[in-house]
PDB file of C-alpha atoms in Angstrom:
ATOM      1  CA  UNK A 621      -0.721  35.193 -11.925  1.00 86.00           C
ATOM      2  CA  UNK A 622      -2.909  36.799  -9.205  1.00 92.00           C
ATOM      3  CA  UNK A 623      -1.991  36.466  -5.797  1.00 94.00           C
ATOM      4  CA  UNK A 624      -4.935  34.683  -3.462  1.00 95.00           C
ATOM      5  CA  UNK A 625      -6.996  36.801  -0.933  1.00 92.00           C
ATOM      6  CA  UNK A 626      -6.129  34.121   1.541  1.00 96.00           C
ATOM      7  CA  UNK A 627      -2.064  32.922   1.410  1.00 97.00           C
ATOM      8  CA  UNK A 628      -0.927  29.845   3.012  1.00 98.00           C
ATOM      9  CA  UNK A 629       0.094  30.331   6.398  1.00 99.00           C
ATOM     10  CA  UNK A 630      -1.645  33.512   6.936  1.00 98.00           C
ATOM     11  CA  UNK A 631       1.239  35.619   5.946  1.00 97.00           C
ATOM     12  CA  UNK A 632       0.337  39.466   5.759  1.00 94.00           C
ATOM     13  CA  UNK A 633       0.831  41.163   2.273  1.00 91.00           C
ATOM     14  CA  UNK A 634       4.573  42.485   3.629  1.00 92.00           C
ATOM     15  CA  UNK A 635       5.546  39.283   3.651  1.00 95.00           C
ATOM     16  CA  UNK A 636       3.650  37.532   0.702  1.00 96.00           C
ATOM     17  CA  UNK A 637       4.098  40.363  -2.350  1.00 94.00           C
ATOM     18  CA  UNK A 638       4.393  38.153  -5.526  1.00 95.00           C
ATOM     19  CA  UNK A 639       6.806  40.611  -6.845  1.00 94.00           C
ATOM     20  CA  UNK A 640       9.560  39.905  -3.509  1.00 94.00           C
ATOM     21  CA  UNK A 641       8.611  36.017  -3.565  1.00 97.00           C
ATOM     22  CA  UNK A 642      10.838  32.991  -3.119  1.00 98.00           C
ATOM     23  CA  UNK A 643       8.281  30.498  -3.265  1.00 98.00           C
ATOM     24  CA  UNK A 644       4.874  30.554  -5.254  1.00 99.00           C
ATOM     25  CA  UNK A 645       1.863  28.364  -4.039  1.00 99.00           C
ATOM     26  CA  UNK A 646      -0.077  27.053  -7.284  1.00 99.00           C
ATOM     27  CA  UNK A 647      -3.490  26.017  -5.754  1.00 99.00           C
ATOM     28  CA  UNK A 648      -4.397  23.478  -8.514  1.00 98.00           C
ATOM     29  CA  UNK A 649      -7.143  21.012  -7.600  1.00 97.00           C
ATOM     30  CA  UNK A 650      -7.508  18.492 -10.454  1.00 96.00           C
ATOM     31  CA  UNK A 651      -9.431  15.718 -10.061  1.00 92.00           C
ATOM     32  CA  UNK A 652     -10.817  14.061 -12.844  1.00 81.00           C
ATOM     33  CA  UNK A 653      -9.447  10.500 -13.213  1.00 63.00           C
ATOM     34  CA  UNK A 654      -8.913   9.074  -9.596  1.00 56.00           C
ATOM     35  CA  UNK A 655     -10.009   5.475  -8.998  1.00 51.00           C
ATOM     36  CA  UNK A 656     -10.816   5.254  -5.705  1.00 56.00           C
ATOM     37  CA  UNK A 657     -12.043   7.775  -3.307  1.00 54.00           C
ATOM     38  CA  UNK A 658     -12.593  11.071  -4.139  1.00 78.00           C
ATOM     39  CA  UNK A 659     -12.035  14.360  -2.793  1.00 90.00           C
ATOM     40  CA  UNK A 660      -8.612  15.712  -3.993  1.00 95.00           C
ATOM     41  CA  UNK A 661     -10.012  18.792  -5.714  1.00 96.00           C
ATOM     42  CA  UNK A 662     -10.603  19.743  -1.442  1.00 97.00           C
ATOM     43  CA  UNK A 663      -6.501  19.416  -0.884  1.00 98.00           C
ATOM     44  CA  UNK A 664      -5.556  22.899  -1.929  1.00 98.00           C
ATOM     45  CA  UNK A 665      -8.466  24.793   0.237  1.00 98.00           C
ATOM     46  CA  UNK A 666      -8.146  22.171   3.187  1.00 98.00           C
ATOM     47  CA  UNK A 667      -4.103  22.473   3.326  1.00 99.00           C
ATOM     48  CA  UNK A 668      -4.447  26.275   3.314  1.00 99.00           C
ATOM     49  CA  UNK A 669      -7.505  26.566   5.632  1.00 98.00           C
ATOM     50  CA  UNK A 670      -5.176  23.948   8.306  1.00 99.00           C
ATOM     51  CA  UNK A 671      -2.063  26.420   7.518  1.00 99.00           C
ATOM     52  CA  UNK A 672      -3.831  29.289   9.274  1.00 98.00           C
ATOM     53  CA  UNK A 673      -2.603  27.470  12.605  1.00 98.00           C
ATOM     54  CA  UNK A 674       0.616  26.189  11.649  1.00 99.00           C
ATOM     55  CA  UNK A 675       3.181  27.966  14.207  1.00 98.00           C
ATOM     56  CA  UNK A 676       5.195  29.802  12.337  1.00 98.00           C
ATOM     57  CA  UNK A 677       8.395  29.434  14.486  1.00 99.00           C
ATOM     58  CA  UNK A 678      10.247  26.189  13.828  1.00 98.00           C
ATOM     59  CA  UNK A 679      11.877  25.372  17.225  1.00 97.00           C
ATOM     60  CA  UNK A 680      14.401  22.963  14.692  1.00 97.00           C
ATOM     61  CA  UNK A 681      15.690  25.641  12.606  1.00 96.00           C
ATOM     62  CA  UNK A 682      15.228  28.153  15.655  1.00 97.00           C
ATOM     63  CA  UNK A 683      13.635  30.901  13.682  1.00 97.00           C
ATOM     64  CA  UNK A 684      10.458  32.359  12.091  1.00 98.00           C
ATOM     65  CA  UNK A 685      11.152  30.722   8.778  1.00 98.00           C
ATOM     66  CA  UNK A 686       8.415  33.294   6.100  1.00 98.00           C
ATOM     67  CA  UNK A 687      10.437  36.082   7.532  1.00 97.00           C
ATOM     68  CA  UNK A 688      13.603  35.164   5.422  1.00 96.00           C
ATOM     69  CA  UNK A 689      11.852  33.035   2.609  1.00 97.00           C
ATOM     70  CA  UNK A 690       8.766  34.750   0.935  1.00 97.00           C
ATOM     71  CA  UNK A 691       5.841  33.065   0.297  1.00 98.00           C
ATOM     72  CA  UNK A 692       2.798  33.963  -2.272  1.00 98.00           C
ATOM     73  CA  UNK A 693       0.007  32.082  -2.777  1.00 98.00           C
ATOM     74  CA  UNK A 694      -1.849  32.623  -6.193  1.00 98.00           C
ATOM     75  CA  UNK A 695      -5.698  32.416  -6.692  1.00 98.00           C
ATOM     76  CA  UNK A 696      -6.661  28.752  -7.123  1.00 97.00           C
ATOM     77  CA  UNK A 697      -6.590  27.703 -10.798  1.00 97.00           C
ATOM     78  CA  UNK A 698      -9.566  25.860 -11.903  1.00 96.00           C
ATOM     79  CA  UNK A 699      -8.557  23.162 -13.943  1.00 96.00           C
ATOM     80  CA  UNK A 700      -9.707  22.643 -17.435  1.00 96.00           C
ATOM     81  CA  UNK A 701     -12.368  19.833 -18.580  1.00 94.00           C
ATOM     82  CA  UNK A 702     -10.268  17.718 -20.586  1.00 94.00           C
ATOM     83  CA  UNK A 703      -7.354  16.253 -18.589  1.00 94.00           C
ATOM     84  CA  UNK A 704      -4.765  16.987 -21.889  1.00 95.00           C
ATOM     85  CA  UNK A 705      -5.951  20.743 -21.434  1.00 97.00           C
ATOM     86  CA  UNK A 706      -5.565  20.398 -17.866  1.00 97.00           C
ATOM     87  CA  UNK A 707      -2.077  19.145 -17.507  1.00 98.00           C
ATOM     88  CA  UNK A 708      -1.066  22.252 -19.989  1.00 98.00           C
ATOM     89  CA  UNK A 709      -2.850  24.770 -18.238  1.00 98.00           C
ATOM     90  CA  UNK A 710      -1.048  23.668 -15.264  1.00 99.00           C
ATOM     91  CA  UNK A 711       2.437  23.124 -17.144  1.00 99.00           C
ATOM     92  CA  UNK A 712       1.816  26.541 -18.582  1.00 99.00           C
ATOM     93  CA  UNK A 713       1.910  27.945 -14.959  1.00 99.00           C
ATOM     94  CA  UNK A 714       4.848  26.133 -13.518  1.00 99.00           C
ATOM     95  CA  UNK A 715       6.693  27.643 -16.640  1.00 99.00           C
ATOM     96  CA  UNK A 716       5.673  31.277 -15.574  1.00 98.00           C
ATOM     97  CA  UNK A 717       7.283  30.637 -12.542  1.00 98.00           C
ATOM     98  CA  UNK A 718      10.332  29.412 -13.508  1.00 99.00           C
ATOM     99  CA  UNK A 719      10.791  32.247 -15.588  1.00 98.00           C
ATOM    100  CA  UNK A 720      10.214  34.101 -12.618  1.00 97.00           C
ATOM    101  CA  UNK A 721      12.746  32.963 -10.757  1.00 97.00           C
ATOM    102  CA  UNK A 722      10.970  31.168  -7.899  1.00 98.00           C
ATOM    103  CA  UNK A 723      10.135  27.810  -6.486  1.00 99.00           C
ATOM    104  CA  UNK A 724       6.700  26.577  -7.872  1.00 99.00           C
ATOM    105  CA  UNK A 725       5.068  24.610  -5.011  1.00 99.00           C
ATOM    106  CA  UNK A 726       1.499  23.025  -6.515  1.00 99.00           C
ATOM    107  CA  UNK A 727      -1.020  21.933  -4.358  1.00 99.00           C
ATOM    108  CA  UNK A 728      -3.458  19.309  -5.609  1.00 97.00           C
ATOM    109  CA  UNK A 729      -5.352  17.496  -6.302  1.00 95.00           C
ATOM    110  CA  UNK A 730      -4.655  13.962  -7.870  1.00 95.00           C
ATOM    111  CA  UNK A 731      -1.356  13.151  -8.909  1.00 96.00           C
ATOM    112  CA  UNK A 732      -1.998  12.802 -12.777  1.00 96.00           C
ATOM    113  CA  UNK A 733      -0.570  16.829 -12.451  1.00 98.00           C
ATOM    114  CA  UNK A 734       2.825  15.834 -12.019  1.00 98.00           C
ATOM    115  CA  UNK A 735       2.664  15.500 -15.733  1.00 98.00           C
ATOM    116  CA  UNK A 736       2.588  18.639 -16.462  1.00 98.00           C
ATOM    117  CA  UNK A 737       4.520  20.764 -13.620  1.00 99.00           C
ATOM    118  CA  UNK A 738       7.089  18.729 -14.026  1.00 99.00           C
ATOM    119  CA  UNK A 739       7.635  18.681 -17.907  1.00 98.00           C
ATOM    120  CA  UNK A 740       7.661  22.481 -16.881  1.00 99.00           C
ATOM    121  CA  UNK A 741      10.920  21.119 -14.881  1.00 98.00           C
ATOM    122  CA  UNK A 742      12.249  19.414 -17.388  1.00 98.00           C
ATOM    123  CA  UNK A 743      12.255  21.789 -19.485  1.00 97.00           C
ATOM    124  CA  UNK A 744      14.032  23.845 -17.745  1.00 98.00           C
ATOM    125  CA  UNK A 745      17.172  22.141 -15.388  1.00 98.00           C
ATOM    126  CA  UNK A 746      19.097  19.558 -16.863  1.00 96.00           C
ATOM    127  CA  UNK A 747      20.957  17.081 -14.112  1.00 98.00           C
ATOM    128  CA  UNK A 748      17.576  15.726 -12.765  1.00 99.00           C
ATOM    129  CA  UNK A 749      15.657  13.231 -10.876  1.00 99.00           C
ATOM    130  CA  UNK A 750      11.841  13.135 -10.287  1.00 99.00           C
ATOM    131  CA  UNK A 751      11.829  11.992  -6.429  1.00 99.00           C
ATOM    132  CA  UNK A 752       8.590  10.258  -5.726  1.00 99.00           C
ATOM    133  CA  UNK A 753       6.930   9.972  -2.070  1.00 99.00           C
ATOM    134  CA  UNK A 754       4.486   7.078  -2.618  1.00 98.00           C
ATOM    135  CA  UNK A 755       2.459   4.281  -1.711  1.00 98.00           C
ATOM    136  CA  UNK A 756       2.120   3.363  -4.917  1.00 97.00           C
ATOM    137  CA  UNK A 757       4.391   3.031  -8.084  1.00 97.00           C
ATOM    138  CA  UNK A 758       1.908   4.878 -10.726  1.00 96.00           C
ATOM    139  CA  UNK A 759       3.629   3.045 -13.173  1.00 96.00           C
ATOM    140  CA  UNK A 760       0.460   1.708 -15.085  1.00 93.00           C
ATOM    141  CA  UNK A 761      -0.007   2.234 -19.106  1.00 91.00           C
ATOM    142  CA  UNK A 762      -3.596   2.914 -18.634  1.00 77.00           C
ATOM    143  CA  UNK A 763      -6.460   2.023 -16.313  1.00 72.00           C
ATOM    144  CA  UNK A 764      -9.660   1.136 -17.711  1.00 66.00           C
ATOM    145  CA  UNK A 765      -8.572   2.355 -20.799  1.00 63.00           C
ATOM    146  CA  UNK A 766      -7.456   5.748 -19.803  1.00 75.00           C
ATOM    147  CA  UNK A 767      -3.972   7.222 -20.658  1.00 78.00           C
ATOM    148  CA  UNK A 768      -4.200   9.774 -18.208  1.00 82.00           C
ATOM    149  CA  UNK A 769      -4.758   8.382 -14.111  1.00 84.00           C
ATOM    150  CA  UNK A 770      -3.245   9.026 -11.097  1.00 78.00           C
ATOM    151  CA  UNK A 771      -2.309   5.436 -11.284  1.00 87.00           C
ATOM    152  CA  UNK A 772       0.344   6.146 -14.379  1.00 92.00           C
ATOM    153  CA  UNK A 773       1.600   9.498 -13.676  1.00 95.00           C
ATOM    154  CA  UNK A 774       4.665   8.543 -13.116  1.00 97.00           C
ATOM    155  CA  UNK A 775       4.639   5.883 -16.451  1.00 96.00           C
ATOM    156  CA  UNK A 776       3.708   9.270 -18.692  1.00 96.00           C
ATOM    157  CA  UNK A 777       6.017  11.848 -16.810  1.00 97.00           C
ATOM    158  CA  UNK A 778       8.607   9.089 -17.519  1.00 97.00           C
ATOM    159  CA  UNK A 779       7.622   9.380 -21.220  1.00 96.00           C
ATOM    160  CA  UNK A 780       8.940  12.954 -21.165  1.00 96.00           C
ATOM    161  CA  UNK A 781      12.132  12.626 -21.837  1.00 94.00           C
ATOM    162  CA  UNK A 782      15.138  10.347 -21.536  1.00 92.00           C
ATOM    163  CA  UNK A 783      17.503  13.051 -19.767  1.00 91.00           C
ATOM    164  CA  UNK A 784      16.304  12.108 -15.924  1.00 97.00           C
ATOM    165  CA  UNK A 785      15.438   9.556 -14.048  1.00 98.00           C
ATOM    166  CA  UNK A 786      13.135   8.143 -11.373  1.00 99.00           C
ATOM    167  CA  UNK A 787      13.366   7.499  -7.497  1.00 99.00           C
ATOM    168  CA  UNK A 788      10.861   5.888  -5.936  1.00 99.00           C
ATOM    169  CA  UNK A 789      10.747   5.796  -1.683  1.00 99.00           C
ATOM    170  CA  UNK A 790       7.563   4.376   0.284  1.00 99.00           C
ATOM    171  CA  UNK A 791       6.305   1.612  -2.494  1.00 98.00           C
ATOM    172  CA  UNK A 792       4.210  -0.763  -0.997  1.00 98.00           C
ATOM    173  CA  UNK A 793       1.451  -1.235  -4.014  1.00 96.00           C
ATOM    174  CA  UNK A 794       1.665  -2.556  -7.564  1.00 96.00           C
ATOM    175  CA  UNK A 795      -0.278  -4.179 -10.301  1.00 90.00           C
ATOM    176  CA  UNK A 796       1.390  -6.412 -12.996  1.00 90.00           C
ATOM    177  CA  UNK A 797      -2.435  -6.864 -14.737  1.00 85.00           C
ATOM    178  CA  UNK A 798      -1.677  -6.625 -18.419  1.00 85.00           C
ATOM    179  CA  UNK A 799      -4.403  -5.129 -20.011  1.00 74.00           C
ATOM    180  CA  UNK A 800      -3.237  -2.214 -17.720  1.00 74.00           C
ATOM    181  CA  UNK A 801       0.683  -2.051 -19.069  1.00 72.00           C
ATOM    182  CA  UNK A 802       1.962  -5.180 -16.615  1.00 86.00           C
ATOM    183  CA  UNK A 803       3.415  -2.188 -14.002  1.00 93.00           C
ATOM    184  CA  UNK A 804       5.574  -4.211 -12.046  1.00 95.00           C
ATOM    185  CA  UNK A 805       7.022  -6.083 -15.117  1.00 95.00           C
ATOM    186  CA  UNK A 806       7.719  -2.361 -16.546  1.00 95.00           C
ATOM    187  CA  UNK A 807       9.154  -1.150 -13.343  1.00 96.00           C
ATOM    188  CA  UNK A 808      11.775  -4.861 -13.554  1.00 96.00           C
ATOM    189  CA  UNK A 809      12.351  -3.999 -17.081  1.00 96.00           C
ATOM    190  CA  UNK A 810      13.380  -0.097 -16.431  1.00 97.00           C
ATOM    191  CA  UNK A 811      15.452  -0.519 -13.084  1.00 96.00           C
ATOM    192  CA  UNK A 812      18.782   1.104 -14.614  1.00 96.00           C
ATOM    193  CA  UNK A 813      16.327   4.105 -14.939  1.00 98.00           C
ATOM    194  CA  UNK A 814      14.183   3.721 -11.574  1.00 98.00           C
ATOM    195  CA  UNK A 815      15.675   3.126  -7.761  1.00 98.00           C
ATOM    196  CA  UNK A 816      12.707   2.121  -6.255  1.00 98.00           C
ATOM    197  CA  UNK A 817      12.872   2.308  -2.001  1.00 99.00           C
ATOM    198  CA  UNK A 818      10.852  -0.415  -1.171  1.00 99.00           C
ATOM    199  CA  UNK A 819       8.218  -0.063   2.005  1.00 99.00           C
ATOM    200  CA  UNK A 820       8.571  -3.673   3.260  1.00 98.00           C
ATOM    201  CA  UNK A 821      12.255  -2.978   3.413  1.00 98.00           C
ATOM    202  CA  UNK A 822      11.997   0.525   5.135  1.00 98.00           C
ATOM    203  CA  UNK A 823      14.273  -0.754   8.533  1.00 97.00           C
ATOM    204  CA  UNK A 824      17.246  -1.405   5.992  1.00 98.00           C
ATOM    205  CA  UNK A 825      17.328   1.855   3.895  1.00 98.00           C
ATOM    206  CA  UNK A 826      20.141   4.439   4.365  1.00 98.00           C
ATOM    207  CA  UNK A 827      18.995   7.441   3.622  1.00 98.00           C
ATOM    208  CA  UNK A 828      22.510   8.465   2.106  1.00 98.00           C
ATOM    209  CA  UNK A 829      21.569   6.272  -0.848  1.00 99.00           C
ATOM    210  CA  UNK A 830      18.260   7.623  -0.975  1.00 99.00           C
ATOM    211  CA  UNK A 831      20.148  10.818  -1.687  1.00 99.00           C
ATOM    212  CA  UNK A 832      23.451   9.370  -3.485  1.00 99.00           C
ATOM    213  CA  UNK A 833      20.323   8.180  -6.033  1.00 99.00           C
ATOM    214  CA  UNK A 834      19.221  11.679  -7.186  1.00 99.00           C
ATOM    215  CA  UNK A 835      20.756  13.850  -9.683  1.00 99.00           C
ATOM    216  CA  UNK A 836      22.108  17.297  -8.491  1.00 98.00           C
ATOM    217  CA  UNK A 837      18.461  18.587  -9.221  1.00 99.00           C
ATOM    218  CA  UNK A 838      15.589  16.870  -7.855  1.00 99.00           C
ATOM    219  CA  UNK A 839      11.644  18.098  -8.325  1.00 99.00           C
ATOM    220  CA  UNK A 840       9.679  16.313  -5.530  1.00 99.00           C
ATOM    221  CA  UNK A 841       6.692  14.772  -6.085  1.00 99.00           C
ATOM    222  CA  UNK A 842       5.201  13.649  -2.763  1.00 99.00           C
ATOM    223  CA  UNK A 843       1.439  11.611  -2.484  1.00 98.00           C
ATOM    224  CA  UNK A 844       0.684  11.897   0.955  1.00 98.00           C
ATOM    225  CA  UNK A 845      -0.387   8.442   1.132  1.00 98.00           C
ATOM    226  CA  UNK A 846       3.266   7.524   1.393  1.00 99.00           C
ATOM    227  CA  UNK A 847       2.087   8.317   5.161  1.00 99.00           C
ATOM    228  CA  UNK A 848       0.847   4.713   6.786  1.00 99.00           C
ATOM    229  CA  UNK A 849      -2.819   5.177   6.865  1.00 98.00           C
ATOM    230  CA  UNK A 850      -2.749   5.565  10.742  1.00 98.00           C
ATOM    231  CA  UNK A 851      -1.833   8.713  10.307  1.00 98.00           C
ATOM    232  CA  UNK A 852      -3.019   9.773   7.031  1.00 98.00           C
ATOM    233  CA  UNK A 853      -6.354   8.579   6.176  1.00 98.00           C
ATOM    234  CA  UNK A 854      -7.256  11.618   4.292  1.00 98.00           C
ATOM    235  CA  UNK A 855      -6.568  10.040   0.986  1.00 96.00           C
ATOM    236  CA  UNK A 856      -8.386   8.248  -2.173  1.00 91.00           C
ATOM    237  CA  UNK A 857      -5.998   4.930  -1.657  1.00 92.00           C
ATOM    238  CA  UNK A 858      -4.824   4.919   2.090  1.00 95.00           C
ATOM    239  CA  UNK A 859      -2.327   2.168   2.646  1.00 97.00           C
ATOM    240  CA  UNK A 860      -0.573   0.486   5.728  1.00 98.00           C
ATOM    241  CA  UNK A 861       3.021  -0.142   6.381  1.00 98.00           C
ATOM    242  CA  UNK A 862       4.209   3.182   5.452  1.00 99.00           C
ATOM    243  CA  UNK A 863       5.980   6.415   6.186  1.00 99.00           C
ATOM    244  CA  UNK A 864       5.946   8.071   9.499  1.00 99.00           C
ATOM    245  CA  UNK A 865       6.428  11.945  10.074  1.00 99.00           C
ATOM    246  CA  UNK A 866      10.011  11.842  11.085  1.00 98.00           C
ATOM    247  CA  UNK A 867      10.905   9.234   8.264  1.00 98.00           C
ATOM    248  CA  UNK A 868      10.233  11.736   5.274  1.00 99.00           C
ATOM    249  CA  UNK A 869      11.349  14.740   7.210  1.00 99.00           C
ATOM    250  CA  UNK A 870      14.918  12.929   7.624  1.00 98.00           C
ATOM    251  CA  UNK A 871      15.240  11.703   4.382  1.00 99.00           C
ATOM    252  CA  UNK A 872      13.789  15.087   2.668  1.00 99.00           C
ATOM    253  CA  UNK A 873      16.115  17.275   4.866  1.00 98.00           C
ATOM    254  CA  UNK A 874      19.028  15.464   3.272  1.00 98.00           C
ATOM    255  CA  UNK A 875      17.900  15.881  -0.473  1.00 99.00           C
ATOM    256  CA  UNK A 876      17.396  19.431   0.241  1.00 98.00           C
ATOM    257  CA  UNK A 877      21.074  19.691   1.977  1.00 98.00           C
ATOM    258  CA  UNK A 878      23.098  17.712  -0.612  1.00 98.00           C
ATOM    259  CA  UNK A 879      20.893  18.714  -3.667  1.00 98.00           C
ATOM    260  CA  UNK A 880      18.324  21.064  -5.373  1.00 98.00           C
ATOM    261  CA  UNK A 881      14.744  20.539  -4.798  1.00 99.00           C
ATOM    262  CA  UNK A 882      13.961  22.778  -8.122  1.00 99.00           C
ATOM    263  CA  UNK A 883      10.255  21.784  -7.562  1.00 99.00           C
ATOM    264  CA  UNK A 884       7.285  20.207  -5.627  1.00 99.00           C
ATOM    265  CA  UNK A 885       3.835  18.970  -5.482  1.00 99.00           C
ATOM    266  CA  UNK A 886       1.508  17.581  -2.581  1.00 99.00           C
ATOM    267  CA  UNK A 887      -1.230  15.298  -4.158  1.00 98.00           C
ATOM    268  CA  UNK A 888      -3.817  13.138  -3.067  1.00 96.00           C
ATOM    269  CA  UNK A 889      -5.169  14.914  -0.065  1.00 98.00           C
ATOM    270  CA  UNK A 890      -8.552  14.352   0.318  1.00 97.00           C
ATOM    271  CA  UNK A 891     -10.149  16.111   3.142  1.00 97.00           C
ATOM    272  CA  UNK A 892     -12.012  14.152   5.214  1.00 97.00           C
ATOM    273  CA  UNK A 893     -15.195  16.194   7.184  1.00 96.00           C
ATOM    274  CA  UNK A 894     -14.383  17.212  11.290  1.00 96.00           C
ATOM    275  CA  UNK A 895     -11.061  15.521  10.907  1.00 98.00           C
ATOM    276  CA  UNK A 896      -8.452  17.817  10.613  1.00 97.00           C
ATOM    277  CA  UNK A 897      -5.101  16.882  11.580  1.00 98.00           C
ATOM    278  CA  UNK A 898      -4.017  15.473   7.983  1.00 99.00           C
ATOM    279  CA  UNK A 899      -4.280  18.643   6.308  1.00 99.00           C
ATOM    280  CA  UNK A 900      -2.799  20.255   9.350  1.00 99.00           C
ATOM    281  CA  UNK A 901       0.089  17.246   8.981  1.00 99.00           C
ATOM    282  CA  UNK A 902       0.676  18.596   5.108  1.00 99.00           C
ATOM    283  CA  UNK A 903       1.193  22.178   5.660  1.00 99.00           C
ATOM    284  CA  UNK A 904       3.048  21.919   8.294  1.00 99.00           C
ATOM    285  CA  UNK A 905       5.332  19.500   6.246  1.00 99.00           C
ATOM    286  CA  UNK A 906       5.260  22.464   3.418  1.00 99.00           C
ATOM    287  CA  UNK A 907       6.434  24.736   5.574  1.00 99.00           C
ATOM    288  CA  UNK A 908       9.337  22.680   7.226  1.00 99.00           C
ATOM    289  CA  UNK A 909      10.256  21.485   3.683  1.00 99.00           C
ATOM    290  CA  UNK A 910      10.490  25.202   2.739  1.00 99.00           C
ATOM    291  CA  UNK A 911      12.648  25.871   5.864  1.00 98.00           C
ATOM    292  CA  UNK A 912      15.157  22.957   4.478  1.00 98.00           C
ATOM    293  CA  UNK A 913      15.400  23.936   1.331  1.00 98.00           C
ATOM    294  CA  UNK A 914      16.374  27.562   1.595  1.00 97.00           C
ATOM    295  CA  UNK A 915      18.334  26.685   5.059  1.00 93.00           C
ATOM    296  CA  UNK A 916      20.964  24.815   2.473  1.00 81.00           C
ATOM    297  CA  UNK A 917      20.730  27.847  -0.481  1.00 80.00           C
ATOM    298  CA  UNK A 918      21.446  30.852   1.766  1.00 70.00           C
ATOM    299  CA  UNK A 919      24.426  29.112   3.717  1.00 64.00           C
TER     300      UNK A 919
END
């Protein structure tokens, strides 16, 4: 791994060295089987260009959170042609940094990379869930004939294993087409192995069973169109009805306090020309999720 020229957040070198890190930024821009708008290879450049003007004093935790938690940021991987090779190179990476020691932290790119960081996961920590911040349930077979879309990344990361399950918060989409795996039919069928947190039902969630629903480790997944599309529109699939700022920061704050967030990804960003504040809206969100998480381990 080679650290980036430019790190997220703008931290100087005393601050970012690989070798004293906490946290490792994976730059990973895949995008080769969206089915919408495109765009998502942008996310990793556009969330670290926005980062250069995130404050770095949270005025909730009172403190300057980089100065206690490290943060690298590794040259951007360029993702390989065919999406198999792809997934591996990134899975490959992920493993590195588990063997490191440290929190991987990928930035994509379309969410058909879950499939590989988190196989990394699984791998790795037993006692998990794969907590998904979506719009949509991914849960398709295929999609004009193709295994591998951001539309079934959560159907193949399933296909991983037995030993974890699924949590779903934000779903307001979902086919049940056949030819593409009847999704919602598959999520019915698999509900002992999937808690899905319905959008439409948002006002009646409590966030304890959001949390009482994960395993003691959790490896977050988060599209960031589980954002309504006020306030994200900086994505391939924008949707309305869905998350505002403060509802993931609450209900992420109290995964983070009660359990172990052993990994994360941001997908689906895709930068949108003079309009800034959505990539500013992610990194920011990185860096308060960061805060959280190692808030809760150095108590």
């Amino acid at each position: 791994m080679k650290q980036a020229t430019k790190n997220f957040l703008g931290l100087k070198k005393e601050f970012s060295r690989i070798e004293d890190s906490d946290v490792i930024v994976i730059p990973f821009g895949l995008e080769q089987a969206v089915s919408y708008g495109h765009g998502t290879k942008n996310g990793p450049k556009a969330i670290i260009d926005a980062s250069q003007e995130v404050e770095l004093f949270d005025d909730e935790m009172k403190k300057e959170i980089y100065r206690e938690v490290k943060i690298t940021t590794i040259k951007e991987i360029i993702p390989k042609k065919k999406i198999e090779d792809a997934l591996n190179q990134l899975y490959q990476v992920v493993k590195d940094v588990y063997e490191a020691e440290k929190l991987p932290i990928v930035f994509g790119g379309e969410h058909t990379l879950t499939i590989g960081s988190f196989r990394a996961a699984k791998e790795k920590f037993s006692d998990l869930t794969l907590l998904q911040f979506d719009a949509h349930a991914d849960l398709r077979d295929s999609f004009e004939g193709d295994k591998y879309t951001h539309g079934g990344a959560m159907r193949r990361s399933l296909e991983l294993g037995e030993n974890f399950n699924l949590v779903q918060v934000g779903i307001r989409n979902i086919s049940n087409e056949p030819s593409e795996g009847s999704e919602f039919s598959f999520l019915e069928k698999n509900k002992k192995r999937i808690k899905t947190f319905w959008a439409r039902e948002m006002k009646e969630w409590k966030i304890e069973e959001i949390v009482s629903s994960c395993d003691k480790n959790v490896y977050l997944t988060f599209d960031v169109d589980a954002f309504d599309s006020g306030i994200m529109p900086s994505t391939g699939t924008p949707e309305p009805g869905g998350l505002s700022w403060y509802d993931a920061l609450d209900i992420i704050k109290e995964v983070a306090k009660k359990k172990k967030i052993i990994g994360i990804d941001f997908v689906e960003l895709s930068p949108i020309k003079n309009l800034s504040a959505p990539d500013f809206m992610v990194a920011k969100l990185i860096y308060k999720i960061i805060g959280y998480i190692f808030e809760t381990r150095r108590k």
